[in-house]
Coordinates of C-alpha atoms and ligand atoms in Angstrom, one line a residue:
X1 CA -22.3 -33.0 9.6
X2 CA -21.0 -31.1 6.7
X3 CA -18.4 -32.4 3.8
X4 CA -17.2 -29.1 2.3
X5 CA -17.3 -25.4 3.6
X6 CA -15.7 -23.0 2.2
X7 CA -15.0 -19.9 3.3
X8 CA -15.9 -16.5 2.0
X9 CA -13.0 -14.9 3.4
X10 CA -9.2 -13.7 3.1
X11 CA -6.8 -13.1 6.2
X12 CA -5.9 -14.8 9.6
X13 CA -9.7 -15.2 10.1
X14 CA -10.0 -17.8 6.6
X15 CA -7.1 -19.3 8.2
X16 CA -8.9 -19.6 11.8
X17 CA -11.9 -20.9 10.2
X18 CA -10.3 -23.7 8.4
X19 CA -8.2 -24.4 11.2
X20 CA -11.7 -25.8 12.8
X21 CA -12.7 -27.4 9.8
X22 CA -10.2 -29.5 9.8
X23 CA -10.5 -30.8 13.0
X24 CA -13.6 -31.3 12.7
X25 CA -12.6 -33.0 9.6
X26 CA -14.4 -31.1 7.1
X27 CA -12.9 -30.1 3.8
X28 CA -12.1 -27.0 2.1
X29 CA -12.6 -24.4 0.0
X30 CA -10.4 -20.9 -0.4
X31 CA -12.1 -18.1 -2.4
X32 CA -9.5 -15.4 -3.5
X33 CA -8.4 -12.3 -4.7
X34 CA -5.8 -11.6 -7.8
X35 CA -3.9 -10.3 -4.6
X36 CA -4.4 -13.5 -2.4
X37 CA -1.9 -15.8 -4.9
X38 CA 0.0 -16.3 -2.4
X39 CA -1.7 -15.8 0.6
X40 CA -1.3 -19.1 3.9
X41 CA -5.3 -19.6 3.3
X42 CA -4.3 -20.6 -0.6
X43 CA -1.5 -23.1 1.3
X44 CA -3.5 -24.8 4.1
X45 CA -7.1 -24.9 1.8
X46 CA -8.1 -28.7 0.7
X47 CA -9.0 -26.0 -2.4
X48 CA -9.1 -22.3 -3.6
X49 CA -10.6 -20.7 -7.0
X50 CA -10.1 -17.2 -7.9
X51 CA -12.5 -14.6 -7.6
X52 CA -11.8 -11.9 -9.2
X53 CA -9.1 -9.2 -8.9
X54 CA -8.0 -6.8 -6.5
X55 CA -10.7 -4.8 -5.5
X56 CA -13.6 -6.6 -2.3
X57 CA -16.4 -5.4 -5.0
X58 CA -15.5 -7.3 -7.3
X59 CA -14.0 -10.4 -5.4
X60 CA -14.6 -11.1 -2.0
X61 CA -17.8 -9.5 -2.6
X62 CA -18.8 -10.7 -5.2
X63 CA -22.4 -12.7 -4.3
X64 CA -22.2 -14.9 -8.3
X65 CA -18.8 -15.6 -8.3
X66 CA -19.1 -16.6 -4.3
X67 CA -22.1 -18.8 -5.7
X68 CA -20.0 -19.9 -8.1
X69 CA -17.3 -21.3 -7.0
X70 CA -19.5 -22.8 -3.9
X71 CA -21.5 -24.6 -6.8
X72 CA -18.5 -26.3 -9.5
X73 CA -16.8 -27.4 -5.0
X74 CA -20.0 -29.1 -4.3
X75 CA -19.4 -26.8 -0.7
X76 CA -22.7 -27.0 1.0
X77 CA -22.1 -24.3 3.7
X78 CA -19.7 -20.6 3.3
X79 CA -18.8 -19.4 6.3
X80 CA -18.3 -15.8 6.3
X81 CA -16.4 -14.7 8.6
X82 CA -16.0 -11.1 9.7
X83 CA -16.0 -7.7 7.2
X84 CA -17.0 -8.8 3.6
X85 CA -20.2 -10.2 3.4
X86 CA -20.7 -11.8 7.3
X87 CA -23.5 -9.5 7.1
X88 CA -25.6 -9.3 4.5
X89 CA -29.4 -10.9 4.8
X90 CA -28.3 -9.8 1.1
X91 CA -25.9 -12.5 1.1
X92 CA -27.7 -14.8 3.4
X93 CA -31.0 -14.9 2.3
X94 CA -29.1 -15.7 -1.6
X95 CA -27.4 -18.7 0.0
X96 CA -30.3 -20.4 1.2
X97 CA -32.2 -20.6 -1.9
X98 CA -29.3 -21.4 -4.0
X99 CA -29.4 -24.4 -1.4
X100 CA -26.0 -23.9 0.5
X101 CA -26.3 -23.3 4.5
X102 CA -25.4 -19.9 5.4
X103 CA -23.7 -19.9 9.1
X104 CA -24.9 -17.1 10.8
X105 CA -28.1 -16.3 11.7
X106 CA -31.5 -15.9 9.4
X107 CA -31.5 -13.4 6.6
X108 CA -34.1 -11.5 9.1
X109 CA -32.7 -11.4 12.2
X110 CA -29.5 -10.1 10.5
X111 CA -31.5 -7.6 8.4
X112 CA -33.6 -6.2 11.8
X113 CA -30.4 -6.2 14.2
X114 CA -28.8 -4.3 10.7
X115 CA -31.6 -1.7 11.4
X116 CA -30.4 -0.6 14.8
X117 CA -33.2 1.7 15.5
X118 CA -35.0 -1.8 15.3
X119 CA -32.7 -3.9 17.0
X120 CA -32.9 -1.5 19.6
X121 CA -37.2 -1.7 19.7
X122 CA -37.0 -5.0 19.7
X123 CA -34.3 -5.2 22.6
X124 CA -36.6 -2.3 24.7
X125 CA -40.0 -4.7 24.1
X126 CA -38.0 -7.8 25.6
X127 CA -36.9 -6.2 28.6
X128 CA -33.6 -5.3 28.0
X129 CA -32.3 -2.1 28.9
X130 CA -31.7 0.8 26.4
X131 CA -30.1 4.3 26.0
X132 CA -32.9 7.0 26.5
X133 CA -34.0 8.0 23.2
X134 CA -36.3 8.5 20.1
X135 CA -38.8 5.6 19.9
X136 CA -37.0 4.5 17.1
X137 CA -36.4 7.1 14.5
X138 CA -36.9 11.2 13.4
X139 CA -38.0 12.6 11.0
X140 CA -37.3 16.4 11.4
X141 CA -35.3 18.7 12.8
X142 CA -37.8 19.5 15.2
X143 CA -38.7 15.9 16.2
X144 CA -35.2 15.9 16.8
X145 CA -35.2 18.3 18.8
X146 CA -38.6 18.1 20.9
X147 CA -36.8 14.5 22.1
X148 CA -33.0 16.4 23.0
X149 CA -35.3 18.3 24.9
X150 CA -37.0 15.7 26.9
X151 CA -33.7 13.4 27.1
X152 CA -31.4 16.4 27.6
X153 CA -27.8 16.9 26.7
X154 CA -25.1 16.1 25.4
X155 CA -27.4 14.1 22.9
X156 CA -26.4 11.7 19.8
X157 CA -27.9 11.7 16.2
X158 CA -27.0 8.2 14.8
X159 CA -27.5 6.8 11.3
X160 CA -30.0 3.4 11.5
X161 CA -28.4 2.2 8.4
X162 CA -24.8 3.0 10.6
X163 CA -22.8 0.8 13.2
X164 CA -19.6 0.7 14.6
X165 CA -19.4 4.4 14.4
X166 CA -19.9 5.4 11.9
X167 CA -23.1 8.0 10.6
X168 CA -23.2 9.6 14.1
X169 CA -23.3 13.3 15.6
X170 CA -22.4 14.3 19.1
X171 CA -24.9 17.5 19.7
X172 CA -24.3 19.5 22.6
X173 CA -26.2 22.8 23.0
X174 CA -29.7 23.5 21.2
X175 CA -27.9 25.8 18.7
X176 CA -26.5 23.3 16.6
X177 CA -29.2 20.3 16.9
X178 CA -30.6 22.0 13.0
X179 CA -26.9 21.6 11.9
X180 CA -26.4 18.3 12.6
X181 CA -29.3 16.9 11.6
X182 CA -28.7 18.0 7.8
X183 CA -25.1 16.9 7.3
X184 CA -26.0 13.0 9.2
X185 CA -28.9 12.9 7.2
X186 CA -26.5 13.9 4.3
X187 CA -24.1 11.5 5.0
X188 CA -26.2 8.8 5.4
X189 CA -27.9 9.2 2.4
X190 CA -24.1 8.9 0.8
X191 CA -22.7 5.8 2.8
X192 CA -25.7 3.9 3.5
X193 CA -28.5 5.2 0.6
X194 CA -30.5 5.0 4.0
X195 CA -30.8 8.8 4.8
X196 CA -32.8 7.6 8.9
X197 CA -31.4 8.5 12.4
X198 CA -32.0 7.4 15.5
X199 CA -31.0 9.7 18.7
X200 CA -29.8 9.0 22.6
X201 CA -28.9 10.6 25.4
X202 CA -25.1 11.3 24.8
X203 CA -22.9 9.2 27.2
X204 CA -19.5 10.6 28.4
X205 CA -16.5 8.4 27.8
X206 CA -18.8 5.5 28.6
X207 CA -16.9 1.8 28.9
X208 CA -18.0 -0.6 25.7
X209 CA -18.2 -3.9 26.9
X210 CA -19.7 -6.9 24.4
X211 CA -21.1 -10.4 26.0
X212 CA -21.1 -13.5 23.3
X213 CA -23.3 -16.0 22.9
X214 CA -24.0 -18.8 21.1
X215 CA -27.6 -19.9 20.2
X216 CA -29.0 -22.7 18.4
X217 CA -32.3 -23.3 15.6
X218 CA -34.3 -25.3 19.0
X219 CA -34.0 -21.9 20.9
X220 CA -30.8 -22.3 23.5
X221 CA -29.1 -19.8 24.2
X222 CA -25.9 -19.2 26.6
X223 CA -23.9 -16.1 27.4
X224 CA -20.3 -16.9 27.3
X225 CA -18.9 -13.9 29.6
X226 CA -18.6 -10.3 28.2
X227 CA -15.3 -8.7 26.8
X228 CA -13.9 -5.4 27.6
X229 CA -13.1 -3.4 24.5
X230 CA -12.8 0.0 25.3
X231 CA -9.3 0.7 23.6
X232 CA -9.6 1.7 20.5
X233 CA -9.2 4.8 18.4
X234 CA -11.7 5.8 15.6
X235 CA -13.8 2.9 16.2
X236 CA -10.7 1.1 15.2
X237 CA -10.8 -1.3 18.6
X238 CA -6.5 -2.3 19.7
X239 CA -6.8 -3.9 22.5
X240 CA -9.1 -6.9 23.3
X241 CA -9.6 -8.4 27.0
X242 CA -11.8 -11.2 29.1
X243 CA -12.8 -10.8 31.8
X244 CA -13.4 -6.7 32.1
X245 CA -11.9 -5.7 35.0
X246 CA -15.3 -3.9 36.1
X247 CA -17.4 -6.7 36.3
X248 CA -18.6 -7.9 39.0
X249 CA -19.7 -11.7 39.2
X250 CA -23.4 -9.6 40.0
X251 CA -23.5 -7.5 37.1
X252 CA -22.1 -9.9 34.5
X253 CA -24.8 -12.3 35.1
X254 CA -27.7 -8.7 35.2
X255 CA -25.8 -8.1 31.0
X256 CA -25.3 -12.1 30.5
X257 CA -29.2 -13.1 31.5
X258 CA -29.5 -9.5 29.3
X259 CA -27.7 -10.9 26.3
X260 CA -30.0 -13.6 26.6
X261 CA -33.3 -12.3 27.0
X262 CA -32.5 -10.2 23.8
X263 CA -31.6 -12.7 21.5
X264 CA -34.3 -16.0 22.9
X265 CA -36.0 -13.0 22.1
X266 CA -35.1 -13.2 18.4
X267 CA -34.7 -16.7 18.1
X268 CA -31.4 -16.1 17.1
X269 CA -29.7 -19.3 15.7
X270 CA -25.1 -19.3 16.3
X271 CA -22.6 -16.7 17.5
X272 CA -22.9 -14.0 18.2
X273 CA -22.6 -10.3 20.4
X274 CA -24.8 -7.7 22.6
X275 CA -22.6 -5.1 22.4
X276 CA -23.4 -2.1 25.6
X277 CA -21.9 0.6 26.7
X278 CA -21.8 0.4 30.4
X279 CA -22.2 4.1 32.2
X280 CA -19.5 6.0 35.1
X281 CA -22.1 5.1 37.3
X282 CA -22.4 1.3 37.0
X283 CA -25.4 1.3 34.3
X284 CA -25.2 -0.4 31.1
X285 CA -27.8 -0.2 27.8
X286 CA -28.2 -2.5 25.4
X287 CA -25.7 -0.3 22.1
X288 CA -25.9 -2.9 18.8
X289 CA -25.7 -7.0 18.1
X290 CA -23.3 -8.1 15.5
X291 CA -24.4 -11.3 13.8
X292 CA -21.1 -12.3 12.6
X293 CA -18.1 -14.2 14.7
X294 CA -15.7 -11.4 16.2
X295 CA -12.3 -10.1 15.9
X296 CA -12.1 -10.5 19.3
X297 CA -13.3 -13.8 20.1
X298 CA -10.5 -15.4 21.5
X299 CA -9.8 -13.8 24.6
X300 CA -13.4 -15.5 25.2
X301 CA -11.7 -18.6 23.5
X302 CA -9.2 -18.1 25.9
X303 CA -10.2 -17.5 29.4
X304 CA -13.2 -20.4 28.0
X305 CA -11.6 -23.1 26.9
X306 CA -14.1 -23.6 24.4
X307 CA -13.8 -22.4 19.7
X308 CA -16.7 -21.1 18.8
X309 CA -15.5 -21.7 15.0
X310 CA -16.5 -25.0 15.4
X311 CA -19.1 -24.3 17.4
X312 CA -20.8 -21.2 15.8
X313 CA -20.2 -24.9 12.2
X314 CA -22.4 -27.3 14.8
X315 CA -25.0 -24.9 15.2
X316 CA -25.0 -24.3 11.5
X317 CA -25.3 -27.9 11.1
X318 CA -28.4 -28.4 12.9
X319 CA -26.3 -28.9 15.9
X320 CA -28.2 -29.1 19.3
X321 CA -26.3 -26.5 21.8
X322 CA -24.4 -28.7 24.3
X323 CA -26.8 -28.6 27.8
X324 CA -23.7 -28.6 30.1
X325 CA -21.8 -24.6 28.5
X326 CA -24.2 -22.8 30.7
X327 CA -22.4 -24.6 33.5
X328 CA -19.0 -23.9 31.5
X329 CA -16.6 -20.8 33.9
X330 CA -14.3 -18.7 33.1
X331 CA -10.5 -19.1 34.0
X332 CA -8.2 -16.7 34.5
X333 CA -7.8 -13.6 32.3
X334 CA -7.2 -13.4 28.4
X335 CA -5.9 -10.3 26.2
X336 CA -5.6 -9.5 22.8
X337 CA -3.1 -7.0 21.0
X338 CA -4.3 -6.6 17.4
X339 CA -1.0 -5.9 15.0
X340 CA -2.1 -3.5 12.3
X341 CA 0.4 -2.9 9.4
X342 CA 0.0 1.2 10.8
X343 CA 2.3 3.3 11.3
X344 CA 1.4 5.2 15.0
X345 CA 3.9 7.8 14.9
X346 CA 2.4 8.7 11.7
X347 CA -1.3 8.9 12.2
X348 CA -1.9 5.3 12.1
X349 CA -1.3 5.7 8.6
X350 CA -1.4 2.0 6.6
X351 CA 2.2 0.7 6.2
X352 CA 1.8 -1.9 3.3
X353 CA 4.9 -3.9 1.5
X354 CA 6.9 -7.1 1.7
X355 CA 7.2 -8.2 5.6
X356 CA 11.2 -9.3 4.9
X357 CA 11.8 -10.4 8.0
X358 CA 9.5 -12.2 11.5
X359 CA 9.8 -13.4 14.3
X360 CA 6.0 -15.0 15.9
X361 CA 6.1 -15.2 19.9
X362 CA 5.5 -18.6 22.2
X363 CA 6.1 -20.1 24.7
X364 CA 3.5 -21.1 27.7
X365 CA -0.2 -19.2 26.8
X366 CA 0.3 -17.2 23.9
X367 CA -1.4 -17.9 21.1
X368 CA -0.8 -15.9 17.3
X369 CA -4.2 -15.7 15.8
X370 CA -2.0 -14.3 11.7
X371 CA -1.1 -15.6 7.5
X372 CA 1.8 -13.3 7.7
X373 CA 4.8 -15.1 7.1
X374 CA 8.5 -13.9 5.5
X375 CA 8.9 -11.9 2.9
X376 CA 4.6 -12.0 2.3
X377 CA 4.0 -9.1 0.0
X378 CA 0.8 -7.3 1.9
X379 CA -1.6 -5.8 -0.1
X380 CA -2.5 -2.6 0.4
X381 CA -6.5 -2.9 -0.8
X382 CA -7.9 -4.8 2.2
X383 CA -7.5 -4.5 6.2
X384 CA -4.5 -3.8 7.8
X385 CA -4.4 -6.3 11.0
X386 CA -2.0 -8.9 10.1
X387 CA -2.0 -10.2 13.4
X388 CA -4.2 -10.9 17.0
X389 CA -1.5 -11.5 19.6
X390 CA -3.2 -13.4 22.3
X391 CA -2.4 -14.4 26.3
X392 CA -4.0 -16.1 28.8
X393 CA -2.1 -15.8 32.3
X394 CA -3.9 -16.4 35.5
X395 CA -4.7 -13.0 36.6
X396 CA -4.6 -9.1 34.5
X397 CA -1.8 -8.4 36.6
X398 CA -0.2 -11.6 34.6
X399 CA -1.7 -12.0 31.9
X400 CA -0.1 -8.2 31.3
X401 CA 3.3 -8.9 31.9
X402 CA 3.3 -12.3 29.8
X403 CA 1.8 -9.9 26.5
X404 CA 5.0 -8.1 27.1
X405 CA 6.4 -10.2 27.4
X406 CA 5.5 -11.9 24.4
X407 CA 5.5 -8.0 22.5
X408 CA 9.5 -8.0 22.6
X409 CA 9.1 -11.3 20.6
X410 CA 7.4 -10.2 18.7
X411 CA 9.7 -9.6 15.5
X412 CA 8.4 -7.9 12.4
X413 CA 10.5 -6.4 9.9
X414 CA 9.7 -4.2 6.6
X415 CA 6.6 -2.3 7.3
X416 CA 6.0 -0.2 10.3
X417 CA 3.3 -2.1 12.9
X418 CA 1.5 -1.0 15.7
X419 CA 3.8 -3.3 18.1
X420 CA 5.4 -0.2 19.5
X421 CA 2.0 1.1 20.4
X422 CA 0.9 -1.5 22.6
X423 CA 3.7 -1.9 24.3
X424 CA 3.4 2.0 25.4
X425 CA -0.3 0.6 26.8
X426 CA 1.1 -2.5 28.4
X427 CA 3.3 -0.2 30.6
X428 CA 0.7 2.6 31.3
X429 CA -0.9 3.1 34.6
X430 CA -4.5 4.2 34.0
X431 CA -4.2 0.9 31.7
X432 CA -2.5 -1.3 34.6
X433 CA -5.0 -0.1 36.8
X434 CA -7.7 -1.2 34.6
X435 CA -8.7 3.0 33.7
X436 CA -9.7 2.8 31.0
X437 CA -12.8 4.6 28.3
X438 CA -13.7 4.7 24.5
X439 CA -11.8 8.1 25.3
X440 CA -8.7 6.5 26.6
X441 CA -6.8 6.4 23.6
X442 CA -6.9 10.2 23.2
X443 CA -6.6 10.8 27.0
X444 CA -3.5 9.2 28.1
X445 CA -2.0 8.1 24.7
X446 CA -2.2 10.2 21.9
X447 CA -2.7 13.7 23.9
X448 CA 0.5 13.2 26.2
X449 CA 3.0 13.1 23.0
X450 CA 1.6 13.9 19.9
X451 CA 0.9 10.5 19.2
X452 CA 4.3 9.0 18.6
X453 CA 4.2 5.6 20.7
Ligands
MV4_1 C1 -22.3 6.3 21.9 C2 -21.7 6.9 22.3 C3 -22.0 7.6 23.8 N1 -23.6 7.6 24.2 N2 -24.3 6.9 21.9 C4 -19.5 3.9 18.7 C5 -19.5 3.1 18.0 C6 -21.1 2.7 17.6 N3 -21.0 0.7 18.3 C7 -21.9 3.6 19.3 N4 -20.8 4.0 19.1 C8 -21.1 5.2 20.7 N5 -22.1 4.8 20.9 C9 -24.0 7.2 23.3 N6 -25.4 7.1 24.0 C10 -20.1 7.1 22.7 C11 -19.8 5.1 21.3 C12 -18.9 5.5 20.9 C13 -18.0 4.3 21.6 C14 -18.8 2.9 21.4 C15 -18.4 1.4 22.2 C16 -16.8 2.0 22.1 C17 -15.9 3.2 21.3 C18 -16.3 4.7 21.5 C19 -16.0 5.5 21.0 C20 -16.3 6.8 20.6 C21 -17.9 7.0 21.1

């Protein structure tokens, strides 16, 4: 096992990784930008190294600075968390060349899954159902029009280097195709320095359901149930849960088997997630694979009673996947609300500043993953997640009641947060009956009252 790990991240996930390391008896090195000098991850790590000024490209994305910090502290491995360099194949490759273990899959797999068209082709050839569309990329309006005519409108044009909702264009009629194609191409070139596009059948209001995976370097892969992530706004998830209210034991077996088959095909060797789109007929299709630990991993942890970050670290150290994991069963229901420093009453505008007072909920079945504390000055430079409130209860109904109780106890003063929005969603009838899809927020929350919760 590693003796010392450097955490190339900040915020709640840096604390989450430090906690796992402490329980594994591994020493930790925090890195921080000048804007994060008063952050908790520095306090709880054994050592801390400043890696540059506030803007991420100069600090948390600065590969030479991170490698130097690992070298001067003798860290044997780097945990990238999520975001920043977590899915950067070049960074994973540099770590390996410098004799530092990158805690994640191989650079080859990161790079393959980062190309959404190649990822899809790989999954299709492994026998995983994929969304009907172009074979690989399309290189002209004419080629796109031929695919669209074959699969039928509406279609969606996506950037191969996109993902997470960036660089997409929905096309409802043939006469809109040329314009959408050219716009998508320019946007993709500007945003990702890669203009390649692919095209697929567009599903209206699908559900977003993802399967958690763990794989080892010996070819063993296990699926740990699904997470329902349909409650999102502009591709930012707001609430996640496990299990999904619509996934039956049979559908779970089918999705898990497909996800395991796909992961085995690429020799996947870490914690990872396969995202599926579930249509209104109950058919599921591969969408993307995320090669990192995800923000919403705690809902899976709560229903399995398993520490995914500890397992991910053990796997990176070359451990075999625990053979008994295949037989573990999900227990109860977990919900996660993302508490962001944003004002939902004013278009979710960011709300940085000082948290003047803070009271965090507790009690049975309540978990709060946060780096916030009273008098913490939230810097404006990074994402607005300040806490993840996770509850676990025997049933979905009880989990919802427990979440309402915990949200009522959560007091954050000095900044605006998404807490009032979460209270509104949890009392809304469609959410309570599990009638949610990717249009849920636009349909039932924002349309009803002009965005004011
Ligand atoms: C789609 C789709 C409908 N049809 N693809 C958005 C994020 C990226 N992972 C892919 N996304 C979508 N792809 C087809 N063929 C609808 C979405 C989508 C979505 C997916 C998951 C979660 C939220 C979403 C919100 C809007 C659209």
